[in-house]
Coordinates of C-alpha atoms and ligand atoms in Angstrom, one line a residue:
X1 CA 0.0 -0.1 0.0
X2 CA 1.3 3.3 -0.8
X3 CA 0.5 6.0 1.7
X4 CA -3.2 6.1 1.3
X5 CA -6.2 7.3 3.2
X6 CA -9.3 5.4 3.8
X7 CA -11.2 8.2 2.0
X8 CA -9.3 7.4 -1.2
X9 CA -10.3 3.7 -0.9
X10 CA -13.9 4.3 -0.1
X11 CA -14.2 6.7 -3.0
X12 CA -12.4 4.2 -5.5
X13 CA -14.6 1.5 -4.2
X14 CA -17.9 3.3 -5.0
X15 CA -16.6 4.7 -8.3
X16 CA -15.4 1.4 -9.7
X17 CA -18.0 -0.9 -8.2
X18 CA -16.3 -2.7 -5.4
X19 CA -18.4 -1.5 -2.4
X20 CA -21.4 0.8 -2.3
X21 CA -23.0 2.4 0.9
X22 CA -26.0 0.2 1.9
X23 CA -29.6 1.3 0.9
X24 CA -28.2 4.6 -0.6
X25 CA -31.2 5.7 -2.5
X26 CA -33.1 5.9 0.8
X27 CA -30.4 8.0 2.4
X28 CA -28.6 4.8 3.5
X29 CA -28.5 2.8 6.8
X30 CA -25.5 3.6 8.9
X31 CA -22.5 1.3 8.6
X32 CA -24.1 -1.1 6.0
X33 CA -22.2 -1.7 2.9
X34 CA -23.0 -3.5 -0.4
X35 CA -20.5 -5.3 -2.6
X36 CA -20.9 -4.2 -6.3
X37 CA -20.1 -6.1 -9.5
X38 CA -16.2 -6.2 -9.0
X39 CA -16.4 -6.3 -5.2
X40 CA -18.4 -9.5 -5.1
X41 CA -15.8 -11.1 -7.4
X42 CA -13.1 -10.0 -5.1
X43 CA -14.9 -11.3 -2.1
X44 CA -15.9 -14.5 -3.7
X45 CA -12.2 -15.0 -4.7
X46 CA -11.0 -14.4 -1.1
X47 CA -13.5 -16.8 0.1
X48 CA -12.5 -19.4 -2.4
X49 CA -8.8 -18.8 -1.7
X50 CA -9.5 -19.3 2.0
X51 CA -11.5 -22.4 1.3
X52 CA -8.9 -24.0 -0.9
X53 CA -6.1 -23.1 1.5
X54 CA -7.8 -24.4 4.7
X55 CA -10.1 -27.1 3.4
X56 CA -9.5 -28.3 -0.2
X57 CA -5.7 -28.4 0.0
X58 CA -5.7 -30.2 3.4
X59 CA -6.9 -33.7 4.1
X60 CA -7.5 -33.0 7.9
X61 CA -10.2 -30.3 7.5
X62 CA -14.0 -30.8 6.4
X63 CA -16.5 -28.0 5.9
X64 CA -20.0 -27.3 6.9
X65 CA -22.6 -24.5 6.2
X66 CA -24.9 -24.3 9.2
X67 CA -28.0 -22.2 9.7
X68 CA -27.7 -18.6 10.9
X69 CA -30.7 -19.2 13.2
X70 CA -30.2 -21.5 16.0
X71 CA -31.9 -22.9 19.1
X72 CA -31.5 -20.0 21.6
X73 CA -30.1 -22.7 24.2
X74 CA -26.9 -22.6 22.0
X75 CA -26.2 -19.2 23.1
X76 CA -27.0 -19.9 26.8
X77 CA -24.5 -22.8 26.5
X78 CA -21.7 -20.7 24.6
X79 CA -21.9 -18.1 27.3
X80 CA -23.0 -15.4 24.8
X81 CA -26.2 -14.6 26.7
X82 CA -24.5 -13.8 29.9
X83 CA -20.9 -12.7 28.6
X84 CA -21.3 -11.2 25.3
X85 CA -22.1 -7.8 26.6
X86 CA -20.6 -4.3 26.9
X87 CA -21.2 -1.8 29.9
X88 CA -23.1 1.2 28.4
X89 CA -23.4 4.6 30.0
X90 CA -25.8 7.4 29.0
X91 CA -24.9 11.0 29.2
X92 CA -27.8 12.5 31.1
X93 CA -27.0 15.9 29.6
X94 CA -26.9 15.2 25.9
X95 CA -28.5 11.6 25.9
X96 CA -25.7 10.2 24.0
X97 CA -24.6 6.6 24.7
X98 CA -21.1 5.4 25.2
X99 CA -19.1 2.3 26.3
X100 CA -18.2 3.1 29.9
X101 CA -15.2 0.5 29.9
X102 CA -13.7 2.2 26.7
X103 CA -14.0 5.7 28.2
X104 CA -12.1 4.4 31.5
X105 CA -9.5 2.5 29.3
X106 CA -8.7 5.7 27.3
X107 CA -7.7 7.4 30.5
X108 CA -6.5 4.6 32.8
X109 CA -5.3 1.9 30.4
X110 CA -6.6 -1.6 29.8
X111 CA -5.0 -3.4 32.9
X112 CA -6.5 -0.8 35.3
X113 CA -10.0 -1.3 34.0
X114 CA -10.0 -5.1 33.4
X115 CA -12.7 -7.0 35.2
X116 CA -14.4 -3.8 36.6
X117 CA -17.8 -4.5 38.0
X118 CA -20.8 -3.1 36.4
X119 CA -21.9 -1.1 39.4
X120 CA -18.4 0.6 39.7
X121 CA -18.4 1.9 36.1
X122 CA -20.3 5.0 36.6
X123 CA -18.9 6.0 40.0
X124 CA -15.4 5.5 38.5
X125 CA -16.2 7.7 35.5
X126 CA -17.3 10.4 37.9
X127 CA -14.4 10.0 40.2
X128 CA -11.9 10.4 37.3
X129 CA -13.9 13.4 35.9
X130 CA -14.3 11.7 32.5
X131 CA -16.2 14.0 30.2
X132 CA -18.8 12.9 27.7
X133 CA -17.0 13.0 24.2
X134 CA -20.1 14.6 22.8
X135 CA -21.0 17.5 25.1
X136 CA -18.1 17.7 27.4
X137 CA -20.2 17.4 30.6
X138 CA -19.6 14.9 33.5
X139 CA -23.2 13.8 34.0
X140 CA -23.2 10.0 33.7
X141 CA -26.3 7.7 34.2
X142 CA -25.9 4.2 35.9
X143 CA -24.1 1.8 33.6
X144 CA -26.1 -0.9 32.0
X145 CA -25.1 -4.3 30.4
X146 CA -26.0 -4.3 26.7
X147 CA -25.9 -7.7 25.0
X148 CA -24.4 -7.5 21.5
X149 CA -26.6 -10.1 20.0
X150 CA -29.4 -9.2 17.6
X151 CA -32.7 -10.6 18.7
X152 CA -35.5 -11.6 16.3
X153 CA -38.5 -13.9 16.6
X154 CA -39.6 -17.0 14.8
X155 CA -43.1 -17.6 13.6
X156 CA -46.1 -15.4 13.4
X157 CA -46.4 -14.1 17.0
X158 CA -43.9 -12.0 18.8
X159 CA -43.7 -13.6 22.3
X160 CA -40.6 -14.3 24.3
X161 CA -41.0 -18.1 23.6
X162 CA -40.2 -17.5 20.0
X163 CA -37.3 -15.1 20.6
X164 CA -34.3 -16.3 18.8
X165 CA -30.9 -14.7 18.0
X166 CA -28.9 -14.0 14.8
X167 CA -25.7 -15.8 15.3
X168 CA -22.9 -13.6 16.7
X169 CA -20.1 -16.1 15.5
X170 CA -20.2 -19.0 13.0
X171 CA -18.3 -21.1 15.5
X172 CA -21.2 -22.4 17.4
X173 CA -22.8 -23.9 14.2
X174 CA -19.5 -26.0 14.0
X175 CA -19.6 -27.2 17.7
X176 CA -23.3 -28.1 17.5
X177 CA -22.4 -30.4 14.5
X178 CA -19.3 -32.0 16.0
X179 CA -21.0 -35.3 16.5
X180 CA -22.8 -35.3 13.1
X181 CA -19.5 -34.6 11.4
X182 CA -17.6 -37.1 13.6
X183 CA -20.2 -39.8 12.6
X184 CA -20.6 -39.0 9.0
X185 CA -17.1 -37.9 7.8
X186 CA -15.4 -40.6 9.9
X187 CA -12.5 -38.2 10.9
X188 CA -10.0 -39.2 13.5
X189 CA -8.2 -36.6 15.7
X190 CA -6.7 -34.1 15.0
X191 CA -9.1 -32.7 12.4
X192 CA -10.8 -29.4 11.7
X193 CA -14.2 -28.3 10.6
X194 CA -14.5 -25.1 8.6
X195 CA -17.2 -22.7 7.8
X196 CA -17.7 -19.5 6.0
X197 CA -20.9 -17.4 6.8
X198 CA -22.6 -14.3 8.2
X199 CA -22.5 -13.1 11.7
X200 CA -24.3 -10.3 13.4
X201 CA -23.3 -8.2 16.4
X202 CA -25.2 -4.9 17.5
X203 CA -21.8 -3.2 17.7
X204 CA -22.0 0.1 19.7
X205 CA -19.1 1.8 17.9
X206 CA -19.1 0.4 14.2
X207 CA -17.0 2.3 11.6
X208 CA -14.0 2.6 9.7
X209 CA -15.7 1.5 6.4
X210 CA -16.2 -2.3 6.5
X211 CA -13.8 -2.8 9.3
X212 CA -16.4 -2.9 12.1
X213 CA -20.0 -3.5 10.9
X214 CA -23.1 -5.1 12.6
X215 CA -23.4 -7.7 9.8
X216 CA -20.3 -9.3 8.5
X217 CA -18.8 -12.5 7.3
X218 CA -16.5 -14.9 9.1
X219 CA -14.2 -17.7 7.9
X220 CA -13.5 -20.0 10.8
X221 CA -11.9 -23.3 11.6
X222 CA -12.4 -25.3 14.7
X223 CA -9.6 -27.6 14.9
X224 CA -10.2 -30.5 17.4
X225 CA -7.3 -32.4 19.2
X226 CA -6.5 -34.3 22.3
X227 CA -5.6 -32.0 25.1
X228 CA -2.0 -33.2 25.1
X229 CA -1.6 -32.1 21.6
X230 CA -2.7 -28.5 21.7
X231 CA 0.7 -26.9 22.4
X232 CA 2.2 -28.7 19.4
X233 CA -0.8 -27.8 17.0
X234 CA -1.0 -24.2 18.0
X235 CA 2.2 -23.1 16.4
X236 CA 1.4 -25.2 13.2
X237 CA -1.9 -23.2 12.9
X238 CA -0.1 -20.0 13.7
X239 CA 2.3 -20.6 10.8
X240 CA -0.5 -21.4 8.4
X241 CA -2.4 -18.4 9.4
X242 CA 0.4 -16.1 8.5
X243 CA 1.1 -18.0 5.3
X244 CA -2.5 -17.5 4.3
X245 CA -2.1 -13.8 4.3
X246 CA 1.3 -13.8 2.5
X247 CA -0.1 -16.0 -0.2
X248 CA -3.1 -13.8 -0.5
X249 CA -0.5 -11.1 -1.5
X250 CA -0.5 -9.0 1.7
X251 CA 2.8 -7.3 2.4
X252 CA 4.1 -9.0 5.6
X253 CA 5.6 -5.6 6.6
X254 CA 1.9 -4.4 7.3
X255 CA 1.2 -7.6 9.4
X256 CA 2.1 -8.5 13.0
X257 CA 1.2 -10.9 15.7
X258 CA -0.1 -9.6 19.0
X259 CA -0.8 -11.9 22.0
X260 CA -3.9 -11.0 24.3
X261 CA -3.2 -10.4 27.8
X262 CA -5.1 -12.1 30.7
X263 CA -7.5 -9.1 30.9
X264 CA -8.3 -9.2 27.1
X265 CA -9.0 -12.9 26.8
X266 CA -12.4 -14.0 25.7
X267 CA -14.4 -15.9 28.3
X268 CA -13.7 -19.2 26.6
X269 CA -9.9 -18.8 25.8
X270 CA -6.8 -19.6 27.6
X271 CA -4.5 -18.2 24.9
X272 CA -5.3 -16.0 21.8
X273 CA -3.0 -14.2 19.4
X274 CA -4.2 -12.0 16.8
X275 CA -2.9 -11.2 13.4
X276 CA -3.1 -7.3 13.0
X277 CA -2.9 -5.2 9.9
X278 CA -1.5 -1.7 9.8
X279 CA -4.7 0.1 8.8
X280 CA -4.7 3.8 7.9
X281 CA -5.9 4.6 11.5
X282 CA -3.5 2.1 13.2
X283 CA -3.0 -1.6 13.9
X284 CA -6.3 -3.6 13.9
X285 CA -7.4 -7.2 14.3
X286 CA -7.8 -9.2 11.1
X287 CA -7.7 -12.8 12.5
X288 CA -7.7 -14.3 16.0
X289 CA -6.2 -17.7 16.8
X290 CA -7.7 -18.9 20.1
X291 CA -7.1 -22.0 22.2
X292 CA -10.7 -22.5 23.4
X293 CA -9.8 -25.7 25.5
X294 CA -12.9 -28.1 25.4
X295 CA -15.1 -25.2 26.9
X296 CA -17.6 -25.2 24.0
X297 CA -18.1 -28.9 23.6
X298 CA -18.3 -29.4 27.3
X299 CA -21.1 -26.6 27.6
X300 CA -23.1 -28.2 24.8
X301 CA -22.9 -31.5 26.4
X302 CA -24.2 -29.9 29.7
X303 CA -27.1 -27.9 28.0
X304 CA -28.1 -30.6 25.3
X305 CA -27.6 -33.6 27.5
X306 CA -25.9 -35.3 24.4
X307 CA -22.4 -36.9 24.8
X308 CA -19.8 -35.2 22.7
X309 CA -17.1 -37.6 23.7
X310 CA -14.6 -38.9 21.2
X311 CA -13.3 -42.5 21.5
X312 CA -9.7 -43.1 20.8
X313 CA -9.6 -46.5 19.4
X314 CA -5.9 -47.0 20.0
X315 CA -6.1 -46.3 23.8
X316 CA -9.7 -47.1 24.3
X317 CA -9.9 -43.7 26.1
X318 CA -13.0 -41.5 25.8
X319 CA -12.8 -37.7 26.2
X320 CA -14.2 -34.4 25.0
X321 CA -11.8 -33.0 22.5
X322 CA -10.0 -29.6 22.9
X323 CA -10.1 -27.1 20.2
X324 CA -7.9 -24.4 18.5
X325 CA -9.8 -21.7 16.4
X326 CA -8.3 -19.7 13.6
X327 CA -11.0 -17.1 13.0
X328 CA -10.9 -14.7 10.1
X329 CA -12.9 -11.8 9.3
X330 CA -13.9 -12.0 5.6
X331 CA -14.9 -8.3 5.0
X332 CA -11.7 -7.3 7.0
X333 CA -9.6 -9.5 4.8
X334 CA -11.2 -7.9 1.7
X335 CA -10.7 -4.4 3.1
X336 CA -7.0 -5.4 3.8
X337 CA -6.6 -6.7 0.3
X338 CA -8.1 -3.5 -1.1
X339 CA -5.8 -1.3 1.1
X340 CA -2.6 -3.3 0.4
X341 CA -3.3 -3.4 -3.3
X342 CA -3.6 0.3 -3.7
X343 CA -0.7 1.9 -5.4
X344 CA -0.1 5.2 -7.3
X345 CA 2.6 5.7 -9.9
X346 CA 3.2 7.9 -13.0
X347 CA 2.7 6.9 -16.6
X348 CA 3.5 9.3 -19.5
X349 CA 3.5 12.3 -16.8
X350 CA 0.1 11.3 -15.4
X351 CA -0.9 9.8 -12.1
X352 CA -2.0 6.2 -12.4
X353 CA -3.9 4.4 -9.7
X354 CA -3.4 0.6 -9.8
X355 CA -4.8 -2.0 -7.6
X356 CA -2.1 -4.7 -7.5
X357 CA -4.2 -7.7 -6.4
X358 CA -2.5 -11.2 -6.5
X359 CA -4.0 -12.8 -9.7
X360 CA -6.0 -15.3 -7.6
X361 CA -8.1 -12.7 -6.1
X362 CA -8.3 -10.2 -8.8
X363 CA -11.9 -9.6 -9.7
X364 CA -11.3 -9.7 -13.5
X365 CA -8.2 -11.6 -14.8
X366 CA -8.1 -10.5 -18.4
X367 CA -9.8 -7.6 -20.3
X368 CA -10.1 -7.9 -24.0
X369 CA -10.0 -4.4 -25.7
X370 CA -10.5 -3.8 -29.5
X371 CA -8.5 -0.7 -30.4
X372 CA -11.5 0.7 -32.3
X373 CA -15.2 -0.2 -32.9
X374 CA -14.5 -1.3 -36.5
X375 CA -16.5 -4.4 -37.1
X376 CA -13.5 -6.7 -38.1
X377 CA -11.8 -5.7 -34.9
X378 CA -14.7 -6.2 -32.6
X379 CA -15.6 -9.6 -34.3
X380 CA -12.1 -10.8 -33.6
X381 CA -11.9 -9.4 -30.2
X382 CA -15.2 -11.2 -29.3
X383 CA -13.8 -14.5 -30.5
X384 CA -10.7 -14.1 -28.4
X385 CA -12.9 -12.9 -25.5
X386 CA -15.1 -16.2 -25.8
X387 CA -11.9 -18.3 -25.9
X388 CA -10.6 -16.8 -22.6
X389 CA -13.8 -16.4 -20.7
X390 CA -14.2 -20.2 -20.9
X391 CA -11.2 -20.3 -18.6
X392 CA -11.1 -17.0 -16.5
X393 CA -13.4 -14.2 -15.4
X394 CA -12.9 -11.8 -18.3
X395 CA -14.3 -8.4 -19.4
X396 CA -14.9 -7.1 -22.8
X397 CA -14.8 -3.4 -23.4
X398 CA -15.0 -1.5 -26.5
X399 CA -16.1 2.0 -25.1
X400 CA -13.9 5.2 -24.7
X401 CA -10.3 5.6 -25.6
X402 CA -7.8 2.9 -25.0
X403 CA -5.9 5.0 -22.4
X404 CA -9.1 5.3 -20.5
X405 CA -10.0 1.7 -20.7
X406 CA -6.6 0.8 -19.5
X407 CA -7.0 3.1 -16.5
X408 CA -10.3 1.6 -15.5
X409 CA -8.7 -2.0 -15.7
X410 CA -5.6 -0.8 -13.5
X411 CA -8.1 0.7 -11.0
X412 CA -10.1 -2.6 -10.7
X413 CA -6.8 -4.5 -10.6
X414 CA -7.0 -6.5 -13.8
X415 CA -3.6 -8.3 -14.3
X416 CA -3.6 -8.7 -18.0
X417 CA -5.1 -6.6 -20.9
X418 CA -5.3 -8.1 -24.4
X419 CA -5.4 -5.4 -27.1
X420 CA -6.7 -6.4 -30.6
X421 CA -5.5 -3.9 -33.1
X422 CA -5.4 -3.4 -36.9
X423 CA -2.3 -5.6 -37.3
X424 CA -4.2 -8.5 -35.6
X425 CA -6.6 -8.6 -38.5
X426 CA -3.9 -8.2 -41.2
X427 CA -4.0 -4.4 -41.7
X428 CA -0.4 -2.9 -41.6
X429 CA -0.4 -0.6 -38.7
X430 CA 3.3 -0.7 -38.3
X431 CA 2.8 -2.2 -34.7
X432 CA 1.6 -5.8 -34.5
X433 CA 1.7 -8.8 -36.8
X434 CA -1.3 -10.6 -38.2
X435 CA -3.0 -13.0 -35.8
X436 CA -1.0 -11.5 -32.9
X437 CA -2.5 -9.5 -30.1
X438 CA -0.7 -7.1 -27.6
X439 CA -0.7 -8.4 -24.1
X440 CA -0.1 -5.7 -21.5
X441 CA 0.9 -6.5 -17.8
X442 CA -0.7 -4.3 -15.1
X443 CA 2.2 -4.0 -12.8
X444 CA 5.2 -3.8 -15.1
X445 CA 3.3 -2.2 -18.0
X446 CA 5.3 -4.5 -20.2
X447 CA 3.6 -5.0 -23.7
X448 CA 4.4 -8.1 -25.8
X449 CA 3.0 -9.4 -29.2
X450 CA 1.4 -12.9 -28.6
X451 CA 0.2 -15.1 -31.4
X452 CA -3.5 -15.8 -30.8
X453 CA -2.9 -19.5 -30.9
X454 CA -0.6 -19.4 -27.9
X455 CA -2.6 -16.8 -26.1
X456 CA -4.5 -19.1 -23.7
X457 CA -1.3 -20.8 -22.7
X458 CA 0.7 -17.5 -22.1
X459 CA -2.2 -16.0 -20.1
X460 CA -2.4 -19.1 -17.9
X461 CA 1.4 -19.1 -17.3
X462 CA 1.3 -15.4 -16.3
X463 CA -1.7 -15.7 -14.1
X464 CA -0.2 -18.7 -12.2
X465 CA 3.3 -17.0 -11.7
Ligands
LIG1 N1 -15.5 -17.3 16.9 C1 -14.5 -16.4 17.5 C2 -14.8 -15.0 17.1 O1 -15.9 -14.6 16.7 P1 -13.8 -12.5 17.2 O2 -12.5 -12.1 17.4 O3 -14.9 -11.9 18.0 O4 -13.8 -14.0 17.5 C3 -13.3 -13.1 14.7 O5 -14.1 -12.4 15.7 C4 -13.1 -12.2 13.5 O6 -14.2 -11.6 12.9 C5 -12.2 -11.0 13.9 O7 -10.8 -11.2 13.9 C6 -12.6 -10.0 12.9 O8 -11.8 -10.1 11.7 C7 -14.0 -10.4 12.5 N2 -15.0 -9.4 13.1 C8 -15.3 -9.6 14.4 N3 -16.3 -8.6 14.7 C9 -16.5 -7.8 13.5 C10 -17.3 -6.8 13.1 N4 -18.0 -6.1 14.0 N5 -17.2 -6.3 11.8 C11 -16.4 -7.0 11.0 N6 -15.6 -8.0 11.3 C12 -15.6 -8.4 12.5

C-alpha cells in the first residue's frame, strides 16, 4: 500500500463498483455496505482462496454450512447470553450513549479497567472526571449491560417463547455439528471443521468502512485435538495463518502478531494471538487464533444432554476434544486486500492508480480491448474473449479511448489486458503482426505481441506465476 487514506479507498470502491453504501437511494442505513460487481468477485475470490487453503488443500479439514438461526439454548451454553455484553453509559446531559469501559480505558489503560464490576463503572467515571466525548459534561447515568446479540422472533407471533438470536459467530454452528461430522465424515483426531458465513453483532461503535459493521462474514476453523496435543498444534496453525495472508499477497511488513493479555482474553480462551494489519488509522485485528480448550463442547454436552465424547480406538480412552480456532473476518480480509493493493505511480506524466491484487483474487483476470469499434476488430476481439472467458473471469470493453480503458482496468486490478489492433486482422499498422495481439501487464506495464493460438497458454502461465 502506498500512503493512502481510507477516504481514497472508499471513493475508489464506490466509483469502480467494489463497495457501495447500503440502501443508498433511501439515504442509507448507517454502517451497512453492499458489494458491487467487482467487489463481489473480489470477495468470492477471497472466500475461495481461503476455502482452498484451509479445506481443499488439506486432508484433515472438512466443511459445513450451518443455519444462521439456531436454538436459543446454544447461546446460553456458549456463554453469549451472559457474557457477550458491553457496559453502556448514557450521558444525562446530551442523551448520547457510550461504552463506559472504553472511556475508562482511554484514561486509565486496559490493565487498570480489566474486570471492573458493572456497578463501579459510573462511580469511577465520575471520580476520574471523565467527560462525555459529545458534550463535554460529566453527568453519567448508571451503567447498564448491553448484549451485542441481535434478537428476532420466529413464527407469526412475537412472544418471548419465540425469541431467537442472529448468530454472533459462526463457530457455534460447527460445535453443535461436531457429533454429526464425526459420525458421517469418519475423521480421526486431530481434524478441523471449517465454515464461512454471516455473523451479526449490534456493535456500539461500528465504523472505519467495512472494518467494524453489525453484519459481517467470518471464515472459521475449529481444529479439534486431544488436550495433550494443543501446544504442538497451536504453532502449526499460527504458521499456516500467517502463510495464508502472505499467499493472498498482503505485504508482511503490514502484518504483525499480538498476544492477548489475561484481561483481554475472551471468556472461553486460555491463549489468543491476533494477526493485525496496519490500517490507515493504526493496527487492527484481522484474525484471531484462540485456544478454546474443550469449553464449548463441554458446555453443549451440559446444556443439550448429548455426549460429545470422542473414542480413541488405540487407547480405548473416551474424552471431550479440545479445540484451537483460527477465526478470520472475511470483510476485513477484503478491506486489507484493497488497502494493500492500492498503488499510485506515474505513466507518461500522468498519475495512475493501480490495484495490485494477486491474480488469484483479482476480480477480473483479463480484459479484451479492441483498439476501435471497427466491425472486423470487434468480431475478432469477441472470438478471443469467448476463448478466454471459458477459463477465466474476463471483461470485454470497446467503449472510450484505449487509455481510459487501461486506466479503468488498472483501477479494478485486472492483471492482463489483451489489445486487438489493426495488425491483428492483417492491416498494416506498423505495430503488430497478423494473428497476434498485444498483451499488457498491469504492474510492469510491459507489452508483448503474442500469437492468438498461444494466447491461452501464455495467459495461464502469467496468471499462475
Ligand atoms: N469465533 C471467534 C470470534 O468470533 P472474534 O475475534 O470476535 O472471534 C473473529 O471475531 C474475527 O471476525 C475478527 O478477527 C474480525 O476479523 C471479525 N470481526 C469481528 N467482529 C467484527 C465486526 N463487527 N465487523 C467486521 N468483522 C468483525
